[in-house]
Coordinates of C-alpha atoms in Angstrom, one line a residue:
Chain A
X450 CA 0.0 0.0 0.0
X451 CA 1.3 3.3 -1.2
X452 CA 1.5 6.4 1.3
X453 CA 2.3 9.9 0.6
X454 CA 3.4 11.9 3.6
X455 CA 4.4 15.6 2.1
X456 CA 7.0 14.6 -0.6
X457 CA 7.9 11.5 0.5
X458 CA 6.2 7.9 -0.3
X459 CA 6.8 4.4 1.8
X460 CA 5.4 1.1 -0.1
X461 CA 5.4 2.1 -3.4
X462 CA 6.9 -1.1 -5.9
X463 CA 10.1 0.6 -6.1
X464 CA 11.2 0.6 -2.6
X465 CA 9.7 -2.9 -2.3
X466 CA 11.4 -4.5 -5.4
X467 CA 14.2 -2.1 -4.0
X468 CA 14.8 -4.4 -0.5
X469 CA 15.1 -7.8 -3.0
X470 CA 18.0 -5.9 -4.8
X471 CA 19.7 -5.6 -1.8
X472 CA 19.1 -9.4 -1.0
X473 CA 20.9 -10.1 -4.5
X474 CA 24.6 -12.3 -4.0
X475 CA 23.5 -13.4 -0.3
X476 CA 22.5 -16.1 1.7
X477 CA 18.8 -15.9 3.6
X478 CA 18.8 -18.5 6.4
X479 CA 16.2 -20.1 8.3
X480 CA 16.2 -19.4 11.8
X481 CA 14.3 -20.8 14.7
X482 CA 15.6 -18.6 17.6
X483 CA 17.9 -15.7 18.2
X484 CA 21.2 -17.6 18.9
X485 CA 20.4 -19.4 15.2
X486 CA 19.8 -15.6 13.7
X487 CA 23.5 -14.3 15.6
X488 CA 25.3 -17.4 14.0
X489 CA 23.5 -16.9 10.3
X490 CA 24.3 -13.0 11.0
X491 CA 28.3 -14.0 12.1
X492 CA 28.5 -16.2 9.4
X493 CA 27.3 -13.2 6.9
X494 CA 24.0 -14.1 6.0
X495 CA 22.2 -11.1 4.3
X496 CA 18.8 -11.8 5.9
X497 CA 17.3 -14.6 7.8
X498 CA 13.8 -16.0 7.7
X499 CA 12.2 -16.1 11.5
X500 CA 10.4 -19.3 11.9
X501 CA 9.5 -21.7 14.7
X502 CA 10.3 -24.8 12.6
X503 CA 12.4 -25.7 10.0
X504 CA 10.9 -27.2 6.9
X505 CA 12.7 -30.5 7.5
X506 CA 10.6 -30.7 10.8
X507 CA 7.2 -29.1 9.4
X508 CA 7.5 -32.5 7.5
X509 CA 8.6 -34.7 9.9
X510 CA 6.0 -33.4 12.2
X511 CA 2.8 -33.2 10.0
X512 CA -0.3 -31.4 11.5
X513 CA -1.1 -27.4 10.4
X514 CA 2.0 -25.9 10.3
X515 CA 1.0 -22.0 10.6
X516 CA 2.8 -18.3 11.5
X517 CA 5.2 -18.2 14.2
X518 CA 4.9 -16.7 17.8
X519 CA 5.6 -13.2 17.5
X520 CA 7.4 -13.5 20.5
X521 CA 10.0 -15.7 18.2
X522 CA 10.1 -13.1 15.8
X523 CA 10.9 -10.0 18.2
X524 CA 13.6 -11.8 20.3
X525 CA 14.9 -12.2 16.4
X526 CA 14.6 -9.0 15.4
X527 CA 16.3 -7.6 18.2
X528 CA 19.1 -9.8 18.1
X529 CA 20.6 -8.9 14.3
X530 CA 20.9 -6.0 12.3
X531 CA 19.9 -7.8 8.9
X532 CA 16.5 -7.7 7.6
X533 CA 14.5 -9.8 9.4
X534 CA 11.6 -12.4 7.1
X535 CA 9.0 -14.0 8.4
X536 CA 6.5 -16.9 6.7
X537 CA 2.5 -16.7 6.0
X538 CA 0.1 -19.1 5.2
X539 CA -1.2 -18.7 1.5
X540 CA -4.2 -16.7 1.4
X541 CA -3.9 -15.6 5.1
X542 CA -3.8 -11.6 5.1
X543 CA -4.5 -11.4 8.5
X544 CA -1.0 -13.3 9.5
X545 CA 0.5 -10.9 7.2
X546 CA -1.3 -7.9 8.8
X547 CA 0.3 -9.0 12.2
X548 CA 3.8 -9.4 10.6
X549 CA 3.5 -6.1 8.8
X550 CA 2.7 -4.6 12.2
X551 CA 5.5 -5.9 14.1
X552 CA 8.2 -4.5 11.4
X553 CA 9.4 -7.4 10.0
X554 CA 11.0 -6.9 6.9
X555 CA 9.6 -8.7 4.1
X556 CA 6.8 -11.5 4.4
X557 CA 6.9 -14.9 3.0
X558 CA 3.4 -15.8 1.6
X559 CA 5.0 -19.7 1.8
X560 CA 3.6 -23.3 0.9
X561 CA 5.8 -24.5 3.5
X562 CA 2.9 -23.6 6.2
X563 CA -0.4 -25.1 5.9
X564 CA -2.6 -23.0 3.0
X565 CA -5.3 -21.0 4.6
X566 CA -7.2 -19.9 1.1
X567 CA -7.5 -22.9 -1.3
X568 CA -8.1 -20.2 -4.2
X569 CA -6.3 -16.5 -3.3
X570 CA -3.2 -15.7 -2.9
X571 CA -2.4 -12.5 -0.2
X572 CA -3.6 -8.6 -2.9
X573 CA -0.1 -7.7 -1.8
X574 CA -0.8 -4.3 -3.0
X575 CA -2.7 -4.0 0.5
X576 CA 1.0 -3.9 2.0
X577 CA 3.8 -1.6 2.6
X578 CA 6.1 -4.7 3.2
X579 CA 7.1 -6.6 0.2
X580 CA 6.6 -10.4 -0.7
X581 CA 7.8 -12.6 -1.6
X582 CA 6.2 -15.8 -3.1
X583 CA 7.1 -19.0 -4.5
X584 CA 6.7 -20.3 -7.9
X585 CA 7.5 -23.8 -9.7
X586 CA 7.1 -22.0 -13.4
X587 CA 6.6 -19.0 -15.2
X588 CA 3.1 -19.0 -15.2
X589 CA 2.9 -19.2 -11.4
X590 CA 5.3 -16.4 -10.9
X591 CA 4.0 -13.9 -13.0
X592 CA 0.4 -14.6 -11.2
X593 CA 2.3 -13.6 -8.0
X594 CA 3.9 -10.6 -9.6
X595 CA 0.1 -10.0 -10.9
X596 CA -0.9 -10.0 -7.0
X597 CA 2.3 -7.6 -5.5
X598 CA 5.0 -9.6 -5.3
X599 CA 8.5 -8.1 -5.1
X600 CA 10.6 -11.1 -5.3
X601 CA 9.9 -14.7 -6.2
X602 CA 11.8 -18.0 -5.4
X603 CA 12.1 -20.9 -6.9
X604 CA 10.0 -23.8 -4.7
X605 CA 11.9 -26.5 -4.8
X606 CA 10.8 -29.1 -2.4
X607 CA 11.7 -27.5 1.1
X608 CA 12.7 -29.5 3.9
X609 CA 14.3 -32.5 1.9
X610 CA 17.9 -31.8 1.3
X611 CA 17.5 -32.1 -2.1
X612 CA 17.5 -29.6 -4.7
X613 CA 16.5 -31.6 -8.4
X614 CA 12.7 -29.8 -7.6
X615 CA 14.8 -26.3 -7.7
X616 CA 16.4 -26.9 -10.7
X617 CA 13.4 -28.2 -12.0
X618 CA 11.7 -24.9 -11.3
X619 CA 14.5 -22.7 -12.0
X620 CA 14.9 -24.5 -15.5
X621 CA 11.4 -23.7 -16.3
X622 CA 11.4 -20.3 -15.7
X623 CA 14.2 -19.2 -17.1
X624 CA 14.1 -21.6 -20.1
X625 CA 10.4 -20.0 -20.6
X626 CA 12.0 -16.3 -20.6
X627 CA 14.7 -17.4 -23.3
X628 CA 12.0 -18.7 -25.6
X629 CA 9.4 -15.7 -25.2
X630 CA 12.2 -13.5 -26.5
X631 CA 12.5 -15.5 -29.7
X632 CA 8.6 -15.1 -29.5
X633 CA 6.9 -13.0 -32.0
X634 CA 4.2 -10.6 -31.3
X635 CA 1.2 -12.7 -32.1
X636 CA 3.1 -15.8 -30.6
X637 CA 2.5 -14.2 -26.6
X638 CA -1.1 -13.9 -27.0
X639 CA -0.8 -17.8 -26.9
X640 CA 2.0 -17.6 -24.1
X641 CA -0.2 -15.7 -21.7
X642 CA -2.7 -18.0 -22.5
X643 CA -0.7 -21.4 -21.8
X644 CA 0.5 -19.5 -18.8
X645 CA -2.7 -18.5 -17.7
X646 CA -1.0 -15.2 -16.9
X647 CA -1.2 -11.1 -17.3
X648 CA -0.7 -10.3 -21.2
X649 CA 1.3 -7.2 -20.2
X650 CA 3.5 -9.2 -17.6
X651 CA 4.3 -11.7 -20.8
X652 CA 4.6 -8.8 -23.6
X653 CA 7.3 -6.8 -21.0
X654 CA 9.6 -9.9 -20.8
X655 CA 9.7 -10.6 -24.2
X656 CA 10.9 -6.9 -24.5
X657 CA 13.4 -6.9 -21.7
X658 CA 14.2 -10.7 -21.6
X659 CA 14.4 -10.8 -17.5
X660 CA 11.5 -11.6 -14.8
X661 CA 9.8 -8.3 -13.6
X662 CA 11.4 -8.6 -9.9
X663 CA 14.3 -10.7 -9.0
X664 CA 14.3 -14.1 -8.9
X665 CA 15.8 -15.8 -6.1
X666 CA 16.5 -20.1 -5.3
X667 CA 14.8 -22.2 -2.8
X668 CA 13.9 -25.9 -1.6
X669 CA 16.8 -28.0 -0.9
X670 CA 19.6 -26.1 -1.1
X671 CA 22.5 -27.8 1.7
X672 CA 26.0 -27.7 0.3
X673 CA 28.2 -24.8 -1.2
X674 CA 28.0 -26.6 -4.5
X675 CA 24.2 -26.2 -4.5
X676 CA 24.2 -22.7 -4.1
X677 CA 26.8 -22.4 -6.8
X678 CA 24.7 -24.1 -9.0
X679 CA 21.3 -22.5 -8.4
X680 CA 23.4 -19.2 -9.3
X681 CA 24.9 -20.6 -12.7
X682 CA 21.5 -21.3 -14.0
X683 CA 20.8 -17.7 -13.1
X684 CA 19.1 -17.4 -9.3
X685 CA 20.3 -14.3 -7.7
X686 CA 20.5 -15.7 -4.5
X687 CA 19.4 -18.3 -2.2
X688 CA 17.3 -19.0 0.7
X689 CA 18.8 -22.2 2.7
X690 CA 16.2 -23.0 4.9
X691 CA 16.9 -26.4 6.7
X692 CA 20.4 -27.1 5.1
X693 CA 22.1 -25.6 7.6
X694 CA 21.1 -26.0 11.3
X695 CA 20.1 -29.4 10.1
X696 CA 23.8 -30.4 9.6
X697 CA 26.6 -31.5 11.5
X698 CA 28.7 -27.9 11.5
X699 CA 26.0 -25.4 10.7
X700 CA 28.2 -22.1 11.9
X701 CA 31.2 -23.4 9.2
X702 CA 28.7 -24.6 6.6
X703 CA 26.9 -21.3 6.7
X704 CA 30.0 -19.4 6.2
X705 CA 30.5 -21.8 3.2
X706 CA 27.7 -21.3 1.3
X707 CA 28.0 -17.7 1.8
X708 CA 31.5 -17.8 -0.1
X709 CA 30.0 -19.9 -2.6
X710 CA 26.9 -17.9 -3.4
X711 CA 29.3 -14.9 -4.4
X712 CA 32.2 -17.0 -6.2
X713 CA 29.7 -19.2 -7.6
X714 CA 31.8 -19.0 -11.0
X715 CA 34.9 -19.9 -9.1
X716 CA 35.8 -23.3 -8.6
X717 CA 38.4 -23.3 -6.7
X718 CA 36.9 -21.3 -4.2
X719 CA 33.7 -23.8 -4.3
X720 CA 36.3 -26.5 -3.7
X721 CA 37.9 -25.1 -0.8
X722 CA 35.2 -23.8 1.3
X723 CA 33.5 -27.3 0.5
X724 CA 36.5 -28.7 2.1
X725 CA 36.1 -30.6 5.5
X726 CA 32.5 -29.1 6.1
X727 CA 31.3 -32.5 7.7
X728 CA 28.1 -34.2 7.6
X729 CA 25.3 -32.4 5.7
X730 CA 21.9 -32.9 6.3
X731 CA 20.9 -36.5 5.0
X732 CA 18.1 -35.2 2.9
X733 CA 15.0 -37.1 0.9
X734 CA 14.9 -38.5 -2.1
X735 CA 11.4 -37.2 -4.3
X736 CA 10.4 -41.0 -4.4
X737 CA 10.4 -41.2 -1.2
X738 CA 7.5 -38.6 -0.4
X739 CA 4.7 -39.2 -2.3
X740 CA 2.2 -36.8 -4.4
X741 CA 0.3 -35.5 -1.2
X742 CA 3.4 -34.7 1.0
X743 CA 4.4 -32.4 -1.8
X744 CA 4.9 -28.5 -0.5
X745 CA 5.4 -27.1 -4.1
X746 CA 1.8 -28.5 -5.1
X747 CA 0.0 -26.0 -2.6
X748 CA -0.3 -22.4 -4.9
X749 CA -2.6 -21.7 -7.7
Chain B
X862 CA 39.6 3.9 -17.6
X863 CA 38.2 1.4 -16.8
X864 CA 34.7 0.9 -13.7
X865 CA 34.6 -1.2 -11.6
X866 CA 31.5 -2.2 -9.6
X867 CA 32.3 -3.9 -6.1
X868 CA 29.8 -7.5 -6.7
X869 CA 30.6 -9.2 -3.2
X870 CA 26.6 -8.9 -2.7
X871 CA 24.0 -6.4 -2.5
X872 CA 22.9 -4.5 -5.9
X873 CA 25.5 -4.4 -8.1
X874 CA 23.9 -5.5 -10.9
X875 CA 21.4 -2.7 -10.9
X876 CA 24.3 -0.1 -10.7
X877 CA 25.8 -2.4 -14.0
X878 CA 22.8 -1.6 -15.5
X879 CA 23.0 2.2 -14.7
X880 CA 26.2 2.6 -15.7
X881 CA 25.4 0.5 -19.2
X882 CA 22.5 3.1 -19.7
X883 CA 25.3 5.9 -20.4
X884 CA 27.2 4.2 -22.2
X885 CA 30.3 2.4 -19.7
X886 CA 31.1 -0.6 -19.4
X887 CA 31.7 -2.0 -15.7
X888 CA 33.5 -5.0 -14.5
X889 CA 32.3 -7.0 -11.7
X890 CA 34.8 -7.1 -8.7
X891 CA 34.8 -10.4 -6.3
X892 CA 38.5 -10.6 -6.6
X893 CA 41.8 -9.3 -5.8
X894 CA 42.8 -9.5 -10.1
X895 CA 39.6 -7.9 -11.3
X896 CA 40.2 -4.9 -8.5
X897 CA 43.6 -4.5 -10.3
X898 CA 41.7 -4.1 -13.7
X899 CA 39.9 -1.0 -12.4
X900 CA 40.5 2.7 -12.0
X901 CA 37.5 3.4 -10.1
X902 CA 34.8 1.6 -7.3
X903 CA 31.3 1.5 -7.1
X904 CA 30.3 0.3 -3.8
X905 CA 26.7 -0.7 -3.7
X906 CA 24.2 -1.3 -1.5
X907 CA 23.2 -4.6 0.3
X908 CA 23.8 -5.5 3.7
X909 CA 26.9 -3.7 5.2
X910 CA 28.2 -6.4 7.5
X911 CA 27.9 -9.7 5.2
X912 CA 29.8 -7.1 2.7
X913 CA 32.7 -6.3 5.4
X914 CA 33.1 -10.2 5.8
X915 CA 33.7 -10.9 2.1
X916 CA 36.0 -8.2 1.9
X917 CA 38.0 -10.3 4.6
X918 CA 37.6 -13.6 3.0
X919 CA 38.2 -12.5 -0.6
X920 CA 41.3 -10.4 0.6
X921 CA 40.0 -7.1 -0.9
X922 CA 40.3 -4.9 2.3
X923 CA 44.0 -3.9 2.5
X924 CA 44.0 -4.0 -1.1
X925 CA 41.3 -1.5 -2.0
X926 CA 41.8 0.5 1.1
X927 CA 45.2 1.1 -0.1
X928 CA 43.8 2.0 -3.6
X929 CA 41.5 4.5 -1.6
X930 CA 44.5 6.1 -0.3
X931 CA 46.1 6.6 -3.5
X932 CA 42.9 8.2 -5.0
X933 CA 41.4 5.9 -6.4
X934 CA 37.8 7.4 -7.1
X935 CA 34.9 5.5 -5.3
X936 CA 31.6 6.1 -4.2
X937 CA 28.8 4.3 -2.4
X938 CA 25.5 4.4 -2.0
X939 CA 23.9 3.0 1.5
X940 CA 25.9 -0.1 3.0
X941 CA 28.8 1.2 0.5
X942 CA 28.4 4.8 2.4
X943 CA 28.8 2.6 5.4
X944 CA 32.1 1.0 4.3
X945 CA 33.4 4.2 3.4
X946 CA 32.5 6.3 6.6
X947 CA 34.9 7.5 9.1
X948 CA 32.4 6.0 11.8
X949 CA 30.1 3.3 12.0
X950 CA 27.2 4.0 14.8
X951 CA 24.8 1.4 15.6
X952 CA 27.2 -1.5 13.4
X953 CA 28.3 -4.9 14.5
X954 CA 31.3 -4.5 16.9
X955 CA 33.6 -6.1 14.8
X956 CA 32.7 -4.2 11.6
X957 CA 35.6 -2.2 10.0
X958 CA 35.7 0.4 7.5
X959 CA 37.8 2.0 4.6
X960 CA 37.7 5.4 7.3
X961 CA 38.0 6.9 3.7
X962 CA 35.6 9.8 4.2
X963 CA 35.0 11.8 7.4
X964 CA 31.2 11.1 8.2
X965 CA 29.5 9.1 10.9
X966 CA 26.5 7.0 9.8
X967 CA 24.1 5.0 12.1
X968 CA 23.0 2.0 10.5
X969 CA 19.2 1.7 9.7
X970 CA 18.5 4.9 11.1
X971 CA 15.4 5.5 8.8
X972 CA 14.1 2.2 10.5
X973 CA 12.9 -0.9 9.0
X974 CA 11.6 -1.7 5.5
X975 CA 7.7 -0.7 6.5
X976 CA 9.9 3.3 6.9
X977 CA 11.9 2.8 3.5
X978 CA 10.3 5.5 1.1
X979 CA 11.2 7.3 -1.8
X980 CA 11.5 11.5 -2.0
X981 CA 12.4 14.1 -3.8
X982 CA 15.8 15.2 -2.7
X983 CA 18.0 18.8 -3.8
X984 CA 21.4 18.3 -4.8
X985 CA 24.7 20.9 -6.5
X986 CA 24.2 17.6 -9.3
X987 CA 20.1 17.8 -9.8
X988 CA 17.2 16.9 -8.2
X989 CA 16.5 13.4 -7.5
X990 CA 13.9 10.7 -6.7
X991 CA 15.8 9.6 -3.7
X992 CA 14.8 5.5 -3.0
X993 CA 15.7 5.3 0.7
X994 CA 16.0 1.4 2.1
X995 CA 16.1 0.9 5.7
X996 CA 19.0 3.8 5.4
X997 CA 21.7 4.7 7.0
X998 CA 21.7 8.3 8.3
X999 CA 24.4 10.6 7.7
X1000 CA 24.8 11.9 11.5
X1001 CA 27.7 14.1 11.4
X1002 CA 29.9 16.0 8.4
X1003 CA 33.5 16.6 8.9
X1004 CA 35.2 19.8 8.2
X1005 CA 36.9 18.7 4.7
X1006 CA 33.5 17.0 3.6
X1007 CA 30.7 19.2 1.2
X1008 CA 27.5 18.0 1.5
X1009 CA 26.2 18.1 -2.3
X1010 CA 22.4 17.0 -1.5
X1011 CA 19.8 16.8 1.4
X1012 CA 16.8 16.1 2.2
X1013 CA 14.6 17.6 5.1
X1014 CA 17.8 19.7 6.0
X1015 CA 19.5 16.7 6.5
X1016 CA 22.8 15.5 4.3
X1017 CA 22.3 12.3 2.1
X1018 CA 25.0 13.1 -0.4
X1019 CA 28.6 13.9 0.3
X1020 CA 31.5 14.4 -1.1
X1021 CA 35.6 14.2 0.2
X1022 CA 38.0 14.2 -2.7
X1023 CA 37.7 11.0 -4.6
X1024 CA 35.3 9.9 -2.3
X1025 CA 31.3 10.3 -2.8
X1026 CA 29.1 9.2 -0.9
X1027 CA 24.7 8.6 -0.8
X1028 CA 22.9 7.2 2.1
X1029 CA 20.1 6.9 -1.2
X1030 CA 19.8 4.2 -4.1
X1031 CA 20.0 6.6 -7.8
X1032 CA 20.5 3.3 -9.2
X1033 CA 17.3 2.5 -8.5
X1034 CA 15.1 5.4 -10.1
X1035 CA 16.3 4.9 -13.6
X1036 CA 18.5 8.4 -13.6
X1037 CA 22.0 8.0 -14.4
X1038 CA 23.1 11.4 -13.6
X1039 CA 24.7 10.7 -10.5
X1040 CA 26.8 7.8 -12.3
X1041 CA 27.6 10.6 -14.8
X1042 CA 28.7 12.9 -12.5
X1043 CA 31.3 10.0 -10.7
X1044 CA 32.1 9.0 -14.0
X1045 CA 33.3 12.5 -14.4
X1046 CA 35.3 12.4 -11.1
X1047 CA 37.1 9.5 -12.3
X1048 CA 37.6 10.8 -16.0
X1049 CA 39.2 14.3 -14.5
X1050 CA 41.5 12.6 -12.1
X1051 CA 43.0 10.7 -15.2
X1052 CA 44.2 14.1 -16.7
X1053 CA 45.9 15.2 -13.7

């Protein structure tokens, strides 16, 4: 939401689409108290994400997963200097009214939690924070840009170790943008069609071949190597949710992955912070969880 | 001569994009050989402390801090002001600084995101759309420091020699102006 106090304006798309720019090259980390947020901080995270659970144990533990205590997010807040996130439920405005009053920085409408609205996503126009949402294609990301969002991530399939569902999603919306450049005019009538999104939205990316807002990596992310390779395929950064504190030495690891995510064209760098880093987290292969367990389903 | 645009994290590639839009070609610095390609530095902004670390890791302090005091041009706009200030208020306590110009800023001093805003702000260069994100404040001028713009009486652009300074994003209000008028900093020095 847009206010204009004398000549100055807070919430207009600029200054939201302006925070993700900042995010760009970094690491966001999922944290689930403050000595978690001071070791992502330490380790140079450029934000963390406030939540009582990981996504690894959202899964393990079934049931509603919903917004955190408040309480979490404060003793967060007031524990780093970084921008502080914080997850909704899909289609829950009124979780996001809460977060928005207690000053968090930037709102996660997420498919991690339990949805709330079966058929709307958050009018993030209603908000001076930004959001961010996921997406597993084009189609779904431009819907979400349609709606308010500043930034969008990848899905991937969080809490699982394993990142083939963020490169699947990546892949698909970037290999979408390459071939709606080479579209002609009449051909993105069709494309906004097949991806049941905004016209304009299609029509502006086959003029300036990039996404709208910036476009950022998620789901599964839990080695240096993986953050490096979500990069080369052309995130801009990326969110580690339960890759870190779910591993043997999350403060080195988080370090690692920090390095990674601005060398990402480096090898030798990959290769050297990717040395002695310990156990990761085991991770899950997609077999393994079937159809219904599946986060990156919930969205429409 | 040759730009360089510091790319440890934060927005460099807008500022890329800035720069492109008039014409120069910038080089993205993560490392110690591509800061030796470059005759100026673009510090952008992003977050201030994970920025400070990488410098360590990637072994770019002492180097550009030594390219600082030998006049190399720079400027930077909100965590990059922060790098380059004198004094860091409100900062991590192990955050350091290039000290190269004579300002203390507080870190976030606008506030949080829900206080970020955009505004019309005066300058000696032009008027600008000034994007503001969680900003740092400019809190105190030194004596060999001209403030070049403000807004609501306070400075947000400075200048010290070779050094200039914005507690504002111009590269995210599509004006290049400001990138002309460090370009020109940089192209003068070159005839000395």
């Amino acid at each position: 939401m847009v206010s204009t106090n004398g000549s100055s304006s807070t919430g207009t798309q600029r200054v939201k689409r302006g925070l993700a720019e900042m995010l760009k090259g970094g690491v966001i980390m999922d944290v689930v108290n403050s000595e978690q947020a001071k070791i992502a901080e330490d380790a140079g995270a450029c934000a963390v994400m406030a939540l009582e659970r990981v996504p690894a144990d959202i899964r393990r533990d079934g049931g509603v997963a919903r917004m955190s205590d408040p309480e979490m997010i404060i003793a967060i807040q007031a524990s780093v200097h970084i921008p502080v996130m914080a997850k909704v439920r899909i289609g829950h405005f009124v979780e996001a009214q809460i977060l928005q009053s207690l000053g968090v920085d930037f709102i996660d409408e997420s498919e991690v939690l339990t949805p709330a609205d079966e058929t709307h996503h958050i009018d993030k126009f209603d908000f001076t924070i930004p959001f961010v949402c996921g997406a597993t294609n084009l189609g779904e990301a431009l819907r979400r840009i349609s709606e308010g969002a500043a930034l969008i991530r990848s899905k991937g399939e969080a809490g699982t170790g394993n990142m083939v569902e963020a490169v699947r999603h990546l892949r698909s919306i970037l290999g979408d943008i390459r071939k709606i450049t080479q579209a002609d005019s009449a051909e993105l009538f069709e494309w906004a069609k097949r991806l049941q999104a905004p016209l304009s939205l299609v029509q502006e990316i086959a003029e300036t071949g990039k996404l709208q807002v910036p476009l950022f990596a998620a789901g599964g992310i839990a080695t240096p190597a993986d953050a490096a390779l979500a990069m080369q395929l052309g995130a801009e950064t990326v969110f580690v949710g339960s890759g870190i504190f779910k591993s043997e030495n999350a403060a080195p690891r988080a370090k690692a992955i920090v390095e990674a995510t601005t060398h990402f064209r480096d090898a030798a760098v990959l290769a050297r912070v990717s040395t002695g880093l310990g156990v990761a987290m085991t991770g899950i292969g997609m077999d393994e969880i079937n159809e219904t367990q599946r986060f990156a389903q919930r969205g429409w | 001569m040759q730009v360089g645009v510091l790319a440890l994290q934060g927005a460099f590639a807008a500022h890329s994009d800035c720069l492109a839009s008039i014409g120069v070609q910038s080089v993205e610095v993560r490392t110690p050989e591509q800061l030796s390609s470059v005759s100026a530095l673009l510090m952008p902004g992003g977050e201030s402390s994970t920025m400070s670390q990488l410098l360590e890791s990637s072994g770019l302090f002492d180097l550009i801090a030594t390219r600082i005091a030998d006049g190399m041009p720079v400027f930077g706009t909100c965590a990059g002001m922060i790098l380059l200030a004198s004094e860091i208020l409100d900062g991590r306590s192990d955050q350091r600084s290039f000290s190269a110009i004579d300002i203390s800023v507080r870190r976030n001093a606008f506030g949080r995101q829900v206080d970020s805003f955009e505004a019309s702000i005066n300058s000696s260069v032009g008027d600008f759309q000034g994007v503001f994100i969680r900003a740092p404040r400019i809190e105190r001028v030194g004596d060999g420091v001209e403030v070049l713009g403000s807004f609501n009486n306070e400075p947000v652009l400075v200048r010290q020699g070779n050094v200039l300074a914005a507690s504002f994003h111009p590269e995210l209000s599509n004006d290049a102006r400001l990138h002309e008028y460090f370009v020109s900093i940089t192209a003068n020095r070159k005839k000395v």
